[in-house]
Amino acid sequence: MRSPTPPRRRIAALALAFAFAAATLSVAADPSPSPAQADNPIIQTIYTADPAPLVHNGRVYLYTGHDEDNSTWFDMREWRVWSSDDMVNWTDHGSPLSIDTFSWARENAWAGQAVERNGKFYWYVPVINDATGGNAIGVAVADSPAGPFRDALGHPLVASAEIDPTVFIDTDGQAYLYWGNPNLWYVKLNADMTSYSGSPARIPLTTQGFGTRPGGTDRPTLYEEGPWVYKRGALYYMVFAARCCSEFIAYSTAPGPTGPWTYRGTVMPAQGGSFTNHAGVIDFKGGSYFFYHNGALPGGGGFTRSVAVEKFTYNADGTFPTINMTTTGAPQTGSLNPYVRQEAETIAWGTGVETEPSGEGGMNVGWIENGDWIKVKGAAFGTGARFFNARVASANGGGSIELRLDGANGPLVGTCGVAGTGGWQSWTTVSCPVSGASGTRDLYLKFTGGSGYLFNVNWWQFAT
Ligand code: FUB
């Protein structure tokens, strides 16, 4: 149900100011005619936290938490999934997992991670165990990376645990689950990924392994929370949130999955207006990417965080370079094909808009008001588009979709009128001619009309 004034609209509206500020800064530094515009944080429609990326079939699936608007604590009730094949245009897959998925859980949909094994996707998450009031780790399973996910067990995988589970499958097939704050634990998962062998074991938190915390009497090492374990060549990496607070991201390496760990230093300094940070590291299409969160969106802070990404290159000896937060984000890998159906919720940057589950499946963009826009980066028009089709619905009087290139006020290549359809989920397809859209350009869908909410968009597609 749409509410007349959803509070998160504030984020989206202010994201416009953020985008322009970033663009202005870029103009000041670079007088080129097409200033770079902010692509970080990568989600603008809601606050997101605790990124856990997963590469599957040429796409990055990004599993995140969701900070509720105006939170003054880690008020998190659901997890969200996003995906991209170019690191810039991100598709919203909604929320296929929430606290309600686990009948035995009470609250705290905090940091987790998903992994694929034998065609199934397992998502490990920390929650409050209703029976004990303490933390527990649940595991959900799905047949596709975007879900829907169901409780794999009907009870906790680890009934009494600390937070922040991370999962790693070694090259020999043995899977490990790690977690912990203030301690650091691991257990060997069985091949079914929903049970484990032996008992959870503590990884010794030595200063040799995890650095020295200044003034740290009760917690002598830098390890705080949010472990992320992976293997690169023969070396095992554990990236983690260090010190509190503000946290920075540090890492340790080991010759095996259970250690012994050696502290290697800082990956990302404390930056960005959130006192926590949480990392996820992947390789994708030949590049390495570092996901994290900060408080960079308008209204953002320690409990209203946003996920961002940077591309980086490991040093020749396998150590991390220092990675700083940027508003530019990662470069686009490839381009977007505007001649196939594109979901309206595939967005590089959006202002004013939000998403919701669509009656036609997937998500749609809604809460569109006059002047809102969506940027889709690097649309490959080739020799030229002639038509634009869009799937739209409106319980009001509708409005127009202006098709602009390079910027929200850039060249106008088409205008598609949208009339009222009698309901926000009463869908129809509108078409309009297009002229002047060729080459590879950033496409802006700019929405215009009267006052109030204008219409919803489910998908769009150009034609030659
Ligand atoms: O998002 C809630 C908690 O904040 C996570 O579990 C921690 O890693 C920190 O990011």
Short mmCIF file of C-alpha atoms and ligand atoms in Angstrom, two decimals:
data_model
loop_
_atom_site.label_atom_id
_atom_site.label_comp_id
_atom_site.label_asym_id
_atom_site.label_seq_id
_atom_site.Cartn_x
_atom_site.Cartn_y
_atom_site.Cartn_z
CA MET A 1 0.00 0.00 0.00
CA ARG A 2 1.36 3.39 -0.85
CA SER A 3 1.20 5.96 1.89
CA PRO A 4 0.54 9.55 0.91
CA THR A 5 3.81 10.85 2.27
CA PRO A 6 6.26 8.00 2.77
CA PRO A 7 9.10 9.24 4.98
CA ARG A 8 11.80 7.82 2.76
CA ARG A 9 10.81 10.28 0.02
CA ARG A 10 13.00 12.70 1.91
CA ILE A 11 16.09 10.65 1.04
CA ALA A 12 15.23 10.49 -2.61
CA ALA A 13 14.44 14.18 -2.92
CA LEU A 14 17.63 15.15 -1.15
CA ALA A 15 19.59 12.71 -3.31
CA LEU A 16 18.97 15.19 -6.11
CA ALA A 17 20.86 17.86 -4.19
CA PHE A 18 23.63 15.36 -3.46
CA ALA A 19 23.98 14.44 -7.14
CA PHE A 20 24.18 18.06 -8.17
CA ALA A 21 26.67 18.88 -5.41
CA ALA A 22 28.90 16.02 -6.52
CA ALA A 23 28.59 17.12 -10.13
CA THR A 24 29.42 20.71 -9.20
CA LEU A 25 32.52 19.60 -7.32
CA SER A 26 33.52 17.61 -10.35
CA VAL A 27 32.95 20.61 -12.62
CA ALA A 28 35.15 22.74 -10.42
CA ALA A 29 37.96 20.23 -10.71
CA ASP A 30 37.42 19.35 -14.37
CA PRO A 31 35.99 21.80 -16.89
CA SER A 32 35.04 19.04 -19.35
CA PRO A 33 31.55 19.49 -20.84
CA SER A 34 30.16 16.26 -19.33
CA PRO A 35 30.99 16.37 -15.63
CA ALA A 36 31.08 13.10 -13.77
CA GLN A 37 28.02 12.66 -11.61
CA ALA A 38 27.80 10.74 -8.37
CA ASP A 39 27.25 7.00 -8.70
CA ASN A 40 28.14 6.29 -5.05
CA PRO A 41 26.31 5.36 -2.86
CA ILE A 42 24.93 2.89 -5.35
CA ILE A 43 21.36 2.78 -3.93
CA GLN A 44 19.41 6.00 -3.42
CA THR A 45 15.84 4.75 -2.88
CA ILE A 46 16.37 3.47 0.68
CA TYR A 47 19.17 3.34 3.24
CA THR A 48 21.23 0.15 2.89
CA ALA A 49 23.99 -1.38 5.03
CA ASP A 50 26.31 -4.36 5.42
CA PRO A 51 26.98 -5.25 1.76
CA ALA A 52 27.60 -8.88 0.82
CA PRO A 53 28.30 -9.25 -2.92
CA LEU A 54 28.10 -12.57 -4.78
CA VAL A 55 29.10 -13.17 -8.40
CA HIS A 56 26.81 -15.56 -10.26
CA ASN A 57 26.42 -16.10 -14.02
CA GLY A 58 28.01 -12.79 -15.04
CA ARG A 59 26.08 -10.67 -12.55
CA VAL A 60 26.89 -9.30 -9.14
CA TYR A 61 24.15 -10.00 -6.62
CA LEU A 62 24.36 -7.64 -3.71
CA TYR A 63 22.77 -8.67 -0.41
CA THR A 64 22.26 -5.83 2.05
CA GLY A 65 20.48 -4.84 5.19
CA HIS A 66 17.96 -2.02 5.24
CA ASP A 67 18.20 0.81 7.76
CA GLU A 68 14.76 2.20 8.46
CA ASP A 69 14.32 5.94 7.92
CA ASN A 70 14.99 8.19 10.91
CA SER A 71 16.55 5.32 12.87
CA THR A 72 18.31 6.07 16.12
CA TRP A 73 19.48 2.47 16.50
CA PHE A 74 20.16 -0.42 14.09
CA ASP A 75 16.45 -0.68 13.32
CA MET A 76 16.57 -3.32 10.60
CA ARG A 77 13.65 -5.62 9.76
CA GLU A 78 14.43 -7.06 6.34
CA TRP A 79 17.24 -7.80 3.95
CA ARG A 80 17.34 -6.63 0.33
CA VAL A 81 18.82 -7.91 -2.95
CA TRP A 82 20.17 -5.88 -5.86
CA SER A 83 22.05 -6.97 -8.97
CA SER A 84 24.15 -5.51 -11.75
CA ASP A 85 26.15 -6.72 -14.72
CA ASP A 86 28.12 -3.50 -15.06
CA MET A 87 28.75 -2.30 -11.47
CA VAL A 88 26.85 0.94 -12.15
CA ASN A 89 23.26 0.21 -13.14
CA TRP A 90 21.71 -1.71 -10.21
CA THR A 91 18.41 -3.60 -10.39
CA ASP A 92 16.24 -3.66 -7.27
CA HIS A 93 14.99 -7.17 -6.46
CA GLY A 94 13.12 -6.07 -3.36
CA SER A 95 13.14 -7.93 -0.07
CA PRO A 96 13.10 -11.73 -0.44
CA LEU A 97 14.06 -12.29 3.22
CA SER A 98 12.92 -10.65 6.43
CA ILE A 99 12.67 -11.30 10.14
CA ASP A 100 9.22 -12.74 9.45
CA THR A 101 10.80 -15.50 7.32
CA PHE A 102 12.12 -17.02 10.57
CA SER A 103 9.17 -17.90 12.84
CA TRP A 104 11.58 -18.24 15.78
CA ALA A 105 13.26 -14.84 15.30
CA ARG A 106 12.33 -11.54 16.86
CA GLU A 107 14.34 -8.64 15.41
CA ASN A 108 17.73 -7.30 14.25
CA ALA A 109 18.04 -8.16 10.56
CA TRP A 110 21.75 -7.38 10.68
CA ALA A 111 24.78 -8.31 8.57
CA GLY A 112 24.80 -11.61 6.70
CA GLN A 113 26.14 -13.22 3.54
CA ALA A 114 24.80 -15.49 0.79
CA VAL A 115 26.66 -18.18 -1.15
CA GLU A 116 25.78 -20.58 -3.95
CA ARG A 117 26.26 -24.34 -3.77
CA ASN A 118 24.93 -26.94 -6.20
CA GLY A 119 22.41 -24.52 -7.69
CA LYS A 120 20.97 -23.41 -4.36
CA PHE A 121 21.59 -20.13 -2.58
CA TYR A 122 22.19 -20.08 1.16
CA TRP A 123 21.89 -16.83 3.09
CA TYR A 124 23.31 -16.77 6.63
CA VAL A 125 21.96 -14.00 8.85
CA PRO A 126 22.07 -12.98 12.50
CA VAL A 127 18.81 -12.31 14.32
CA ILE A 128 17.54 -12.20 17.87
CA ASN A 129 16.36 -15.65 18.92
CA ASP A 130 12.87 -15.16 20.36
CA ALA A 131 13.31 -18.10 22.75
CA THR A 132 16.48 -16.80 24.39
CA GLY A 133 16.52 -13.08 23.62
CA GLY A 134 20.12 -13.56 22.48
CA ASN A 135 21.72 -13.62 19.07
CA ALA A 136 21.37 -16.62 16.80
CA ILE A 137 22.32 -17.39 13.21
CA GLY A 138 19.65 -18.49 10.78
CA VAL A 139 20.07 -19.91 7.28
CA ALA A 140 17.63 -19.31 4.44
CA VAL A 141 17.67 -21.11 1.11
CA ALA A 142 16.46 -20.23 -2.39
CA ASP A 143 16.55 -21.64 -5.90
CA SER A 144 17.64 -18.35 -7.43
CA PRO A 145 20.01 -15.65 -6.19
CA ALA A 146 17.20 -13.11 -5.84
CA GLY A 147 15.01 -15.54 -3.93
CA PRO A 148 12.41 -15.90 -2.62
CA PHE A 149 14.25 -17.31 0.39
CA ARG A 150 12.70 -19.66 2.95
CA ASP A 151 13.90 -20.72 6.37
CA ALA A 152 16.01 -23.80 5.62
CA LEU A 153 15.64 -25.34 9.07
CA GLY A 154 12.70 -23.90 10.99
CA HIS A 155 15.11 -23.23 13.87
CA PRO A 156 18.47 -21.51 14.29
CA LEU A 157 21.55 -22.99 12.62
CA VAL A 158 23.59 -21.72 15.58
CA ALA A 159 21.20 -21.17 18.47
CA SER A 160 23.46 -19.09 20.64
CA ALA A 161 25.88 -17.02 18.65
CA GLU A 162 27.38 -13.61 18.17
CA ILE A 163 26.58 -11.46 15.11
CA ASP A 164 27.82 -11.03 11.52
CA PRO A 165 28.07 -14.48 9.89
CA THR A 166 30.23 -14.78 6.78
CA VAL A 167 30.48 -17.94 4.69
CA PHE A 168 33.37 -19.28 2.62
CA ILE A 169 33.67 -22.45 0.51
CA ASP A 170 37.29 -23.50 0.12
CA THR A 171 38.71 -24.91 -3.11
CA ASP A 172 38.59 -28.42 -1.60
CA GLY A 173 34.81 -28.04 -1.11
CA GLN A 174 34.88 -27.58 2.67
CA ALA A 175 32.61 -24.73 3.72
CA TYR A 176 33.24 -22.55 6.77
CA LEU A 177 31.02 -20.16 8.67
CA TYR A 178 32.75 -17.37 10.62
CA TRP A 179 31.13 -14.75 12.83
CA GLY A 180 31.56 -12.74 15.97
CA ASN A 181 31.61 -9.60 18.04
CA PRO A 182 33.40 -9.42 20.47
CA ASN A 183 34.90 -12.85 19.76
CA LEU A 184 35.68 -14.43 16.41
CA TRP A 185 34.27 -17.90 15.78
CA TYR A 186 34.22 -20.47 13.02
CA VAL A 187 32.62 -23.80 12.38
CA LYS A 188 32.90 -26.28 9.50
CA LEU A 189 29.65 -26.51 7.57
CA ASN A 190 28.57 -29.86 6.17
CA ALA A 191 28.04 -30.23 2.43
CA ASP A 192 24.29 -29.62 2.91
CA MET A 193 25.22 -26.07 4.07
CA THR A 194 22.51 -26.23 6.75
CA SER A 195 24.31 -28.26 9.42
CA TYR A 196 27.80 -28.34 10.81
CA SER A 197 30.39 -30.73 12.21
CA GLY A 198 31.89 -30.38 15.64
CA SER A 199 31.41 -27.33 17.80
CA PRO A 200 32.03 -23.69 17.01
CA ALA A 201 35.67 -22.86 17.75
CA ARG A 202 37.19 -19.54 18.75
CA ILE A 203 39.87 -18.05 16.55
CA PRO A 204 42.53 -16.75 18.96
CA LEU A 205 42.40 -12.95 18.91
CA THR A 206 46.12 -12.27 19.25
CA THR A 207 47.73 -8.92 18.47
CA GLN A 208 49.98 -10.76 16.00
CA GLY A 209 46.87 -11.94 14.19
CA PHE A 210 44.60 -8.91 14.48
CA GLY A 211 46.68 -5.88 15.44
CA THR A 212 46.84 -3.89 18.64
CA ARG A 213 43.94 -1.72 19.76
CA PRO A 214 45.18 1.50 21.33
CA GLY A 215 44.05 1.53 24.97
CA GLY A 216 42.34 -1.80 24.40
CA THR A 217 42.36 -3.48 27.75
CA ASP A 218 39.22 -5.63 27.48
CA ARG A 219 39.63 -5.96 23.70
CA PRO A 220 43.37 -5.92 23.04
CA THR A 221 43.15 -6.49 19.28
CA LEU A 222 41.70 -4.34 16.53
CA TYR A 223 39.12 -6.98 15.55
CA GLU A 224 35.64 -5.59 16.15
CA GLU A 225 33.09 -7.34 13.88
CA GLY A 226 32.02 -7.98 10.30
CA PRO A 227 34.48 -10.65 9.11
CA TRP A 228 34.69 -11.39 5.36
CA VAL A 229 36.80 -14.42 4.43
CA TYR A 230 38.01 -15.46 0.99
CA LYS A 231 40.96 -17.07 -0.76
CA ARG A 232 43.12 -15.53 -3.47
CA GLY A 233 45.74 -17.87 -4.93
CA ALA A 234 47.10 -19.75 -1.94
CA LEU A 235 46.44 -16.94 0.53
CA TYR A 236 43.40 -16.65 2.81
CA TYR A 237 42.14 -13.17 3.62
CA MET A 238 40.02 -12.02 6.52
CA VAL A 239 38.79 -8.46 6.04
CA PHE A 240 37.03 -7.02 9.11
CA ALA A 241 35.73 -3.90 10.82
CA ALA A 242 38.46 -2.73 13.17
CA ARG A 243 38.33 -0.76 16.41
CA CYS A 244 35.26 0.98 17.65
CA CYS A 245 34.31 3.68 17.07
CA SER A 246 34.58 4.95 14.33
CA GLU A 247 35.50 1.69 12.69
CA PHE A 248 37.99 1.33 9.89
CA ILE A 249 38.42 -1.70 7.65
CA ALA A 250 41.50 -3.83 8.25
CA TYR A 251 42.64 -7.28 7.18
CA SER A 252 44.68 -10.28 8.14
CA THR A 253 45.98 -13.14 6.03
CA ALA A 254 46.69 -16.80 6.73
CA PRO A 255 48.06 -19.87 4.96
CA GLY A 256 44.85 -21.80 5.76
CA PRO A 257 41.16 -21.12 6.44
CA THR A 258 41.56 -21.41 10.19
CA GLY A 259 44.81 -19.50 10.51
CA PRO A 260 47.27 -18.75 11.87
CA TRP A 261 46.31 -15.17 11.00
CA THR A 262 48.76 -12.31 10.55
CA TYR A 263 47.58 -8.73 10.79
CA ARG A 264 48.27 -6.80 7.55
CA GLY A 265 46.92 -3.30 8.22
CA THR A 266 44.30 -0.89 6.97
CA VAL A 267 42.20 -1.34 3.84
CA MET A 268 39.83 1.62 4.24
CA PRO A 269 40.37 4.35 6.85
CA ALA A 270 37.48 5.56 9.03
CA GLN A 271 35.61 7.90 6.69
CA GLY A 272 32.14 8.72 5.51
CA GLY A 273 29.93 9.72 8.43
CA SER A 274 28.98 6.27 9.75
CA PHE A 275 30.65 4.96 12.89
CA THR A 276 30.40 1.41 11.56
CA ASN A 277 31.69 0.04 8.32
CA HIS A 278 31.29 -3.40 6.81
CA ALA A 279 33.19 -4.83 3.85
CA GLY A 280 32.58 -7.32 1.06
CA VAL A 281 35.27 -8.11 -1.53
CA ILE A 282 34.88 -9.78 -4.93
CA ASP A 283 36.53 -10.17 -8.30
CA PHE A 284 34.26 -9.50 -11.29
CA LYS A 285 35.05 -9.39 -15.02
CA GLY A 286 38.79 -9.19 -14.35
CA GLY A 287 38.62 -6.40 -11.74
CA SER A 288 38.58 -6.36 -7.94
CA TYR A 289 35.84 -4.54 -6.06
CA PHE A 290 35.48 -3.39 -2.48
CA PHE A 291 31.95 -2.85 -1.11
CA TYR A 292 31.38 -0.91 2.10
CA HIS A 293 28.86 1.42 3.69
CA ASN A 294 28.87 5.03 4.85
CA GLY A 295 26.46 7.80 5.80
CA ALA A 296 26.81 9.70 2.55
CA LEU A 297 23.19 10.06 1.47
CA PRO A 298 21.24 13.06 2.75
CA GLY A 299 19.95 12.25 6.22
CA GLY A 300 22.63 9.58 6.43
CA GLY A 301 24.62 8.66 9.52
CA GLY A 302 25.46 5.76 11.79
CA PHE A 303 21.95 4.29 11.65
CA THR A 304 20.99 5.49 8.16
CA ARG A 305 23.76 4.05 6.04
CA SER A 306 24.30 3.49 2.34
CA VAL A 307 26.26 0.89 0.42
CA ALA A 308 28.98 2.01 -1.97
CA VAL A 309 31.66 0.34 -4.10
CA GLU A 310 35.21 1.08 -5.26
CA LYS A 311 37.33 -0.71 -7.84
CA PHE A 312 40.87 -1.48 -6.73
CA THR A 313 44.00 -3.40 -7.71
CA TYR A 314 45.90 -5.61 -5.30
CA ASN A 315 49.55 -4.77 -4.87
CA ALA A 316 51.95 -7.18 -6.61
CA ASP A 317 52.62 -8.98 -3.33
CA GLY A 318 48.91 -9.54 -2.70
CA THR A 319 48.53 -6.81 -0.11
CA PHE A 320 45.68 -4.30 -0.27
CA PRO A 321 46.20 -0.72 -1.38
CA THR A 322 44.54 1.90 0.81
CA ILE A 323 41.02 2.36 -0.56
CA ASN A 324 39.28 5.66 0.05
CA MET A 325 35.55 6.35 -0.23
CA THR A 326 34.50 8.28 -3.34
CA THR A 327 31.27 9.69 -4.74
CA THR A 328 32.32 8.53 -8.22
CA GLY A 329 32.26 4.81 -7.50
CA ALA A 330 33.42 2.05 -9.81
CA PRO A 331 33.72 2.48 -13.57
CA GLN A 332 31.07 0.86 -15.72
CA THR A 333 32.02 -2.54 -17.11
CA GLY A 334 30.44 -2.64 -20.56
CA SER A 335 27.26 -0.83 -21.50
CA LEU A 336 23.51 -1.25 -21.15
CA ASN A 337 21.38 -2.53 -24.05
CA PRO A 338 18.36 -0.21 -24.40
CA TYR A 339 16.82 -2.45 -27.07
CA VAL A 340 15.93 -5.21 -24.63
CA ARG A 341 13.37 -4.82 -21.85
CA GLN A 342 14.95 -2.95 -18.98
CA GLU A 343 13.35 -2.85 -15.59
CA ALA A 344 12.53 0.69 -14.49
CA GLU A 345 14.13 -0.23 -11.17
CA THR A 346 17.51 -0.63 -12.92
CA ILE A 347 19.07 2.63 -11.83
CA ALA A 348 22.51 4.23 -11.75
CA TRP A 349 21.17 7.23 -9.87
CA GLY A 350 17.62 8.19 -9.04
CA THR A 351 16.12 11.28 -7.47
CA GLY A 352 12.70 11.46 -5.89
CA VAL A 353 11.61 7.97 -6.88
CA GLU A 354 11.08 4.82 -4.86
CA THR A 355 10.33 1.18 -5.67
CA GLU A 356 7.68 -1.30 -4.64
CA PRO A 357 6.65 -4.86 -5.58
CA SER A 358 4.82 -4.81 -8.92
CA GLY A 359 1.55 -6.60 -9.59
CA GLU A 360 3.22 -7.83 -12.80
CA GLY A 361 6.10 -9.42 -10.87
CA GLY A 362 9.41 -7.98 -9.80
CA MET A 363 9.47 -4.35 -8.73
CA ASN A 364 8.25 -1.10 -10.26
CA VAL A 365 9.25 2.51 -9.77
CA GLY A 366 6.68 4.66 -8.03
CA TRP A 367 6.16 7.79 -5.99
CA ILE A 368 7.09 9.77 -9.10
CA GLU A 369 6.55 13.51 -8.89
CA ASN A 370 7.18 16.36 -11.30
CA GLY A 371 10.91 16.82 -11.89
CA ASP A 372 12.05 13.42 -10.54
CA TRP A 373 14.45 11.49 -12.73
CA ILE A 374 16.30 8.23 -13.18
CA LYS A 375 19.75 8.02 -14.71
CA VAL A 376 20.73 4.87 -16.60
CA LYS A 377 24.40 4.93 -17.39
CA GLY A 378 26.01 3.98 -20.71
CA ALA A 379 23.02 3.06 -22.86
CA ALA A 380 24.36 1.76 -26.19
CA PHE A 381 21.99 3.23 -28.81
CA GLY A 382 24.25 2.38 -31.75
CA THR A 383 23.14 4.02 -34.98
CA GLY A 384 19.97 5.38 -33.46
CA ALA A 385 16.75 4.60 -31.64
CA ARG A 386 13.40 5.38 -33.31
CA PHE A 387 10.85 4.43 -30.68
CA PHE A 388 10.47 4.16 -26.92
CA ASN A 389 8.01 1.89 -25.14
CA ALA A 390 7.22 1.96 -21.44
CA ARG A 391 4.95 -0.02 -19.16
CA VAL A 392 3.10 2.49 -17.01
CA ALA A 393 0.18 2.79 -14.58
CA SER A 394 -1.48 5.74 -12.90
CA ALA A 395 -4.35 6.22 -10.49
CA ASN A 396 -4.04 9.95 -11.12
CA GLY A 397 -3.87 11.96 -14.30
CA GLY A 398 -0.46 10.75 -15.47
CA GLY A 399 2.20 13.02 -16.95
CA SER A 400 5.14 12.61 -19.30
CA ILE A 401 8.42 10.74 -19.55
CA GLU A 402 11.04 12.98 -21.10
CA LEU A 403 13.95 11.09 -22.63
CA ARG A 404 17.11 13.10 -22.19
CA LEU A 405 20.78 12.35 -22.79
CA ASP A 406 23.89 13.19 -20.74
CA GLY A 407 22.02 15.02 -17.97
CA ALA A 408 18.58 15.63 -16.48
CA ASN A 409 18.43 18.82 -18.54
CA GLY A 410 20.41 17.41 -21.48
CA PRO A 411 19.20 17.06 -25.08
CA LEU A 412 15.57 15.92 -25.35
CA VAL A 413 15.23 12.97 -27.74
CA GLY A 414 11.62 12.03 -27.08
CA THR A 415 8.60 12.64 -24.87
CA CYS A 416 6.11 9.94 -23.97
CA GLY A 417 2.72 10.96 -22.62
CA VAL A 418 1.19 8.85 -19.85
CA ALA A 419 -2.56 9.05 -19.20
CA GLY A 420 -4.38 7.81 -16.13
CA THR A 421 -5.02 4.03 -16.22
CA GLY A 422 -7.39 3.81 -13.27
CA GLY A 423 -4.95 2.34 -10.76
CA TRP A 424 -1.34 2.29 -9.64
CA GLN A 425 -1.13 -1.35 -10.71
CA SER A 426 -3.34 -1.09 -13.84
CA TRP A 427 -0.63 -1.38 -16.43
CA THR A 428 -0.58 -0.30 -20.05
CA THR A 429 2.19 0.18 -22.62
CA VAL A 430 2.81 3.61 -24.11
CA SER A 431 5.00 4.35 -27.14
CA CYS A 432 6.53 7.48 -28.61
CA PRO A 433 8.96 8.41 -31.39
CA VAL A 434 12.62 9.06 -30.61
CA SER A 435 15.10 11.17 -32.56
CA GLY A 436 18.76 11.89 -31.89
CA ALA A 437 19.59 8.98 -29.56
CA SER A 438 22.70 7.35 -30.99
CA GLY A 439 26.06 6.22 -29.70
CA THR A 440 26.58 5.26 -26.06
CA ARG A 441 25.12 7.88 -23.76
CA ASP A 442 23.78 8.28 -20.26
CA LEU A 443 19.98 8.14 -20.49
CA TYR A 444 17.81 10.21 -18.19
CA LEU A 445 14.13 9.36 -17.75
CA LYS A 446 12.78 12.66 -16.50
CA PHE A 447 9.24 12.69 -15.19
CA THR A 448 7.05 15.74 -15.62
CA GLY A 449 3.43 16.61 -14.95
CA GLY A 450 1.17 18.27 -12.44
CA SER A 451 1.23 17.98 -8.69
CA GLY A 452 1.17 14.84 -6.57
CA TYR A 453 2.19 11.38 -7.71
CA LEU A 454 2.07 11.11 -11.48
CA PHE A 455 2.43 7.47 -12.53
CA ASN A 456 4.42 4.27 -11.99
CA VAL A 457 6.85 2.65 -14.45
CA ASN A 458 7.45 -1.09 -14.57
CA TRP A 459 9.81 -1.39 -17.56
CA TRP A 460 10.96 0.37 -20.72
CA GLN A 461 12.52 -0.58 -24.06
CA PHE A 462 13.76 1.34 -27.12
CA ALA A 463 13.27 0.09 -30.67
CA THR A 464 15.03 0.86 -33.92
O1 FUB B 1 24.05 -3.39 10.64
C1 FUB B 1 24.07 -3.78 12.00
C2 FUB B 1 25.48 -4.02 12.43
O2 FUB B 1 26.27 -2.86 12.22
C3 FUB B 1 26.20 -5.08 11.65
O3 FUB B 1 25.81 -6.37 12.03
C4 FUB B 1 27.60 -4.72 11.93
O4 FUB B 1 28.51 -5.34 11.07
C5 FUB B 1 27.56 -3.22 11.77
O5 FUB B 1 27.67 -2.86 10.42
#
